[in-house]
XYZ file of C-alpha atoms in Angstrom:
329
model
C 115.194 -35.868 -30.560
C 113.009 -35.062 -33.552
C 109.601 -36.656 -33.992
C 107.855 -37.724 -37.185
C 104.252 -38.045 -38.354
C 102.422 -39.481 -41.330
C 99.090 -38.262 -42.697
C 97.387 -40.872 -44.863
C 94.063 -41.247 -46.678
C 92.654 -44.766 -46.405
C 89.777 -46.829 -47.819
C 88.852 -50.445 -47.100
C 90.546 -51.822 -50.197
C 93.806 -51.174 -48.317
C 92.864 -53.423 -45.382
C 94.898 -56.487 -46.506
C 98.037 -54.348 -46.780
C 97.560 -51.795 -43.994
C 99.278 -53.633 -41.126
C 102.409 -53.980 -43.242
C 102.313 -50.206 -43.894
C 101.996 -49.450 -40.171
C 104.742 -51.911 -39.172
C 107.209 -50.528 -41.737
C 106.798 -46.934 -40.623
C 106.924 -47.738 -36.932
C 110.241 -49.501 -37.568
C 111.467 -46.301 -39.228
C 110.544 -44.248 -36.161
C 107.186 -42.705 -37.069
C 105.685 -41.405 -33.824
C 102.128 -40.671 -34.958
C 99.728 -41.558 -37.756
C 96.877 -39.291 -38.860
C 94.546 -41.440 -40.998
C 91.852 -39.496 -42.878
C 88.722 -41.525 -43.720
C 85.431 -40.672 -45.345
C 82.607 -40.433 -42.757
C 81.310 -43.912 -41.923
C 83.645 -45.577 -44.434
C 86.436 -48.153 -44.212
C 85.230 -50.318 -41.306
C 88.015 -52.866 -41.768
C 90.710 -50.210 -41.688
C 89.131 -48.762 -38.552
C 89.546 -52.195 -36.939
C 93.219 -52.287 -37.850
C 93.933 -48.768 -36.613
C 92.096 -49.486 -33.340
C 94.119 -52.672 -32.870
C 97.284 -50.564 -33.247
C 96.110 -47.784 -30.922
C 95.790 -45.267 -33.755
C 92.886 -42.813 -33.818
C 91.159 -41.953 -37.086
C 89.856 -38.643 -38.427
C 86.815 -38.214 -40.650
C 86.534 -35.693 -43.451
C 84.123 -35.287 -46.361
C 86.178 -35.880 -49.495
C 89.034 -37.120 -47.286
C 90.643 -33.676 -47.258
C 94.160 -34.231 -45.987
C 94.395 -30.625 -44.788
C 91.700 -31.435 -42.197
C 94.360 -32.888 -39.846
C 96.944 -30.136 -40.327
C 96.196 -28.335 -37.063
C 96.370 -31.589 -35.085
C 100.000 -32.392 -35.930
C 102.493 -31.720 -33.132
C 105.447 -33.770 -34.389
C 108.522 -32.041 -35.846
C 108.126 -33.433 -39.388
C 105.132 -34.640 -41.368
C 104.822 -36.523 -44.657
C 101.631 -37.167 -46.621
C 101.698 -40.648 -48.141
C 99.160 -43.185 -49.340
C 98.857 -46.635 -47.790
C 100.711 -48.159 -50.758
C 103.674 -45.783 -50.341
C 106.618 -46.474 -48.030
C 109.201 -43.969 -46.813
C 112.932 -44.671 -47.123
C 114.744 -45.997 -43.999
C 117.488 -43.365 -44.208
C 115.152 -40.401 -44.615
C 114.690 -39.272 -41.013
C 118.389 -39.224 -40.126
C 119.117 -37.177 -43.255
C 116.466 -34.573 -42.416
C 117.806 -34.061 -38.905
C 121.506 -34.103 -39.775
C 121.099 -31.698 -42.699
C 118.535 -29.452 -40.946
C 116.105 -29.721 -43.845
C 112.853 -27.747 -43.922
C 111.304 -29.637 -46.836
C 112.332 -32.427 -49.167
C 110.726 -33.509 -52.453
C 110.986 -37.226 -53.192
C 110.167 -39.135 -56.398
C 108.227 -42.366 -56.669
C 110.082 -45.673 -56.870
C 107.313 -47.655 -58.552
C 106.704 -51.390 -58.650
C 103.736 -53.434 -59.846
C 102.535 -56.859 -60.936
C 99.371 -58.727 -61.922
C 100.546 -61.639 -59.735
C 98.709 -61.927 -56.422
C 101.809 -63.437 -54.753
C 103.898 -60.431 -55.770
C 103.485 -58.247 -52.655
C 105.248 -60.722 -50.384
C 107.925 -61.761 -52.894
C 111.533 -60.900 -52.059
C 112.391 -59.869 -55.638
C 110.704 -56.990 -57.451
C 111.299 -54.636 -60.355
C 111.420 -50.865 -59.807
C 111.152 -47.708 -61.904
C 111.806 -44.196 -60.558
C 109.435 -41.483 -61.775
C 109.516 -37.772 -60.766
C 106.008 -37.615 -59.311
C 106.683 -35.654 -56.140
C 105.882 -36.549 -52.542
C 107.212 -34.326 -49.780
C 108.109 -34.289 -46.114
C 108.197 -30.942 -44.319
C 109.063 -29.372 -40.985
C 105.778 -28.805 -39.173
C 106.868 -25.447 -37.729
C 107.179 -24.104 -41.286
C 104.068 -25.832 -42.667
C 101.744 -23.541 -44.599
C 99.412 -26.031 -46.293
C 99.365 -29.824 -46.040
C 98.849 -31.304 -49.519
C 98.734 -34.785 -51.054
C 101.894 -34.429 -53.102
C 103.884 -31.304 -52.270
C 103.045 -29.478 -49.053
C 103.740 -25.735 -48.854
C 106.072 -24.170 -46.286
C 106.567 -20.542 -45.284
C 109.906 -20.782 -43.528
C 113.397 -19.765 -44.612
C 115.086 -23.135 -44.128
C 116.601 -25.573 -46.625
C 114.107 -26.671 -49.263
C 115.535 -29.557 -51.254
C 114.194 -30.859 -54.545
C 114.297 -34.169 -56.384
C 118.058 -33.932 -56.977
C 118.489 -34.702 -53.263
C 115.189 -36.506 -52.806
C 115.978 -39.224 -55.328
C 118.387 -40.665 -52.755
C 115.323 -41.255 -50.547
C 112.574 -42.260 -52.990
C 109.091 -43.127 -51.804
C 108.625 -46.804 -52.607
C 105.215 -47.053 -54.226
C 103.612 -50.498 -54.490
C 101.483 -49.240 -57.345
C 99.773 -52.549 -58.003
C 100.115 -55.438 -55.567
C 98.355 -57.992 -57.774
C 94.963 -58.472 -59.396
C 93.267 -58.639 -55.997
C 94.609 -55.144 -55.335
C 93.212 -53.874 -58.635
C 89.873 -55.526 -57.891
C 89.657 -53.734 -54.547
C 90.671 -50.404 -56.085
C 87.797 -50.530 -58.556
C 85.462 -48.645 -56.247
C 82.180 -50.106 -57.512
C 83.308 -53.736 -57.336
C 83.488 -53.936 -53.546
C 80.609 -51.826 -52.260
C 81.780 -51.556 -48.676
C 84.963 -49.689 -49.619
C 82.883 -46.613 -50.443
C 85.832 -45.615 -52.585
C 85.753 -42.355 -54.496
C 88.736 -42.572 -56.797
C 90.031 -40.509 -59.682
C 91.502 -43.760 -60.961
C 88.051 -44.586 -62.331
C 87.982 -41.575 -64.680
C 86.754 -42.996 -68.024
C 89.070 -42.924 -71.012
C 88.078 -43.660 -74.596
C 90.401 -44.263 -77.536
C 88.453 -44.634 -80.762
C 89.706 -46.013 -84.043
C 88.222 -47.213 -87.295
C 88.659 -50.878 -86.464
C 88.615 -50.837 -82.690
C 87.750 -48.752 -79.654
C 89.286 -48.897 -76.187
C 87.190 -47.888 -73.176
C 88.746 -48.231 -69.727
C 89.307 -46.483 -66.375
C 92.370 -44.251 -66.320
C 93.954 -46.454 -63.642
C 94.208 -49.305 -66.149
C 96.350 -47.134 -68.429
C 98.645 -46.160 -65.561
C 99.080 -49.800 -64.593
C 99.643 -50.929 -68.200
C 102.316 -48.268 -68.744
C 104.210 -49.272 -65.604
C 104.026 -53.000 -66.335
C 105.348 -52.340 -69.834
C 108.239 -50.334 -68.379
C 109.029 -53.018 -65.816
C 109.235 -55.667 -68.538
C 112.519 -53.973 -69.514
C 113.920 -53.778 -65.978
C 115.933 -56.337 -64.020
C 114.545 -57.567 -60.659
C 116.138 -56.456 -57.395
C 115.814 -57.485 -53.780
C 113.023 -55.709 -51.918
C 114.504 -54.891 -48.480
C 111.214 -53.743 -46.927
C 109.714 -57.178 -46.175
C 106.041 -56.883 -47.117
C 103.268 -59.025 -45.614
C 99.649 -59.582 -46.667
C 96.764 -59.992 -44.203
C 94.802 -62.749 -45.927
C 92.005 -62.712 -43.363
C 91.203 -59.135 -44.348
C 91.452 -60.035 -48.033
C 89.007 -62.912 -47.543
C 86.539 -60.624 -45.768
C 86.658 -58.148 -48.631
C 86.409 -60.806 -51.328
C 83.298 -62.189 -49.614
C 81.551 -58.913 -50.438
C 82.500 -58.791 -54.112
C 79.513 -58.697 -56.422
C 79.604 -61.838 -58.556
C 82.591 -64.114 -59.005
C 85.838 -62.330 -58.031
C 87.925 -64.567 -60.307
C 85.786 -63.628 -63.317
C 86.108 -59.957 -62.375
C 89.875 -60.306 -62.021
C 90.185 -61.925 -65.443
C 88.263 -59.030 -66.996
C 90.625 -56.577 -65.294
C 93.667 -58.502 -66.536
C 92.303 -58.514 -70.098
C 91.750 -54.765 -69.978
C 95.278 -53.999 -68.729
C 96.954 -56.400 -71.181
C 95.014 -54.898 -74.091
C 96.281 -51.438 -73.184
C 99.839 -52.743 -72.754
C 99.782 -53.860 -76.374
C 99.145 -50.287 -77.503
C 102.411 -48.976 -76.067
C 105.258 -49.315 -78.542
C 108.557 -50.836 -77.447
C 110.302 -47.782 -78.893
C 108.166 -45.493 -76.725
C 109.061 -47.455 -73.614
C 112.797 -47.400 -74.377
C 112.661 -43.638 -74.938
C 110.657 -43.156 -71.755
C 113.193 -45.018 -69.609
C 116.014 -42.893 -71.058
C 114.009 -39.677 -70.633
C 113.343 -40.364 -66.952
C 117.006 -41.156 -66.318
C 118.037 -37.868 -67.931
C 115.442 -35.904 -65.983
C 116.487 -37.388 -62.672
C 120.130 -36.517 -63.388
C 119.120 -32.868 -62.917
C 116.525 -31.345 -60.576
C 113.197 -31.798 -62.360
C 109.900 -30.337 -61.297
C 106.995 -32.624 -60.557
C 105.675 -34.476 -63.619
C 102.051 -35.638 -63.646
C 102.144 -39.417 -63.913
C 98.614 -39.750 -65.267
C 98.956 -36.989 -67.866
C 102.202 -38.437 -69.196
C 100.813 -41.979 -69.325
C 97.697 -40.954 -71.260
C 99.613 -38.650 -73.605
C 101.983 -41.446 -74.640
C 99.100 -43.925 -74.927
C 97.136 -41.662 -77.271
C 100.236 -41.047 -79.385
C 100.951 -44.751 -79.731
C 97.291 -45.551 -80.415
C 97.247 -43.096 -83.313
C 100.544 -44.422 -84.617
C 99.349 -48.028 -84.594
C 96.355 -47.002 -86.703
C 98.654 -45.536 -89.396
C 100.116 -47.523 -92.284
C 103.567 -47.154 -90.734
C 102.240 -48.581 -87.473
C 100.705 -51.559 -89.250
C 104.026 -52.138 -90.991
C 105.869 -52.016 -87.651
C 103.412 -54.490 -86.122
C 103.888 -56.929 -88.997
C 107.669 -56.636 -88.720
C 107.606 -57.180 -84.937
C 105.393 -60.254 -85.279
C 107.916 -61.786 -87.689
C 110.900 -60.967 -85.479
C 109.262 -61.876 -82.134
C 106.287 -64.150 -82.780
C 106.104 -65.042 -79.095
C 105.496 -61.459 -77.881
């Protein structure tokens, strides 16, 4: 029988959701976890891994390649703690004798703190690649697409879209609060999601972390999507959430409201026409075998385009027309 491993980078903001991640992948048949933590960081996650009999590995910068030589299982995937592998994936790899498989994201998100455990969610598939590879052919373990040096079957997104990685991109405002590295000091988070972005206009200026734009884009997309049943059965560890919230600087509810305001303000920049075109574009791409598309670059490119448009006279005309047609939006 084939064996399977997961390499995962973790910080303490994941603690309320980590047990659910472990339980899901053990049900799938994952034999070993290789968590990579920053030295001395993520004490709550260390508790959870210890409780589950999982050893942790420390690396400056949380370099995922630091565990490559430790992996003895037949297959390995690199995922984040908010990403869940498809239940049919392992059988497919073995039956089809696959060396590597590229899988797109199946994204979901909400500003509702009860969302993670809800049975109904909205989803949007985006060709940001995650991969699973045969360890015997592994050349370099990477966050998104690991390299192989074998001569076996290397399958792209055309096949991988049947086994998308379900990405709980935002599990509520508490999740966003914990991902803002400076808000909860003990997370010691170092995150590219905090890269500053500035959109300047004559009448207004938007300053926000890049993560807020990525969230706003996805929420805008999901507004146009019908809900579906979530078969994975998520659960939230509220005791861990309470322990993290107790270390928030200031009032967490005030901080969460500020985060909501920031995301909603960015959502208003995206045009409905842009979102409709984006949904169609992704569907057309996925009908073929696309290469990886950078989620962040695409999100910010469309945001800047729509920001400039809304500053133009044509944009102001469109806004006035939309307010007359849909005064409630």
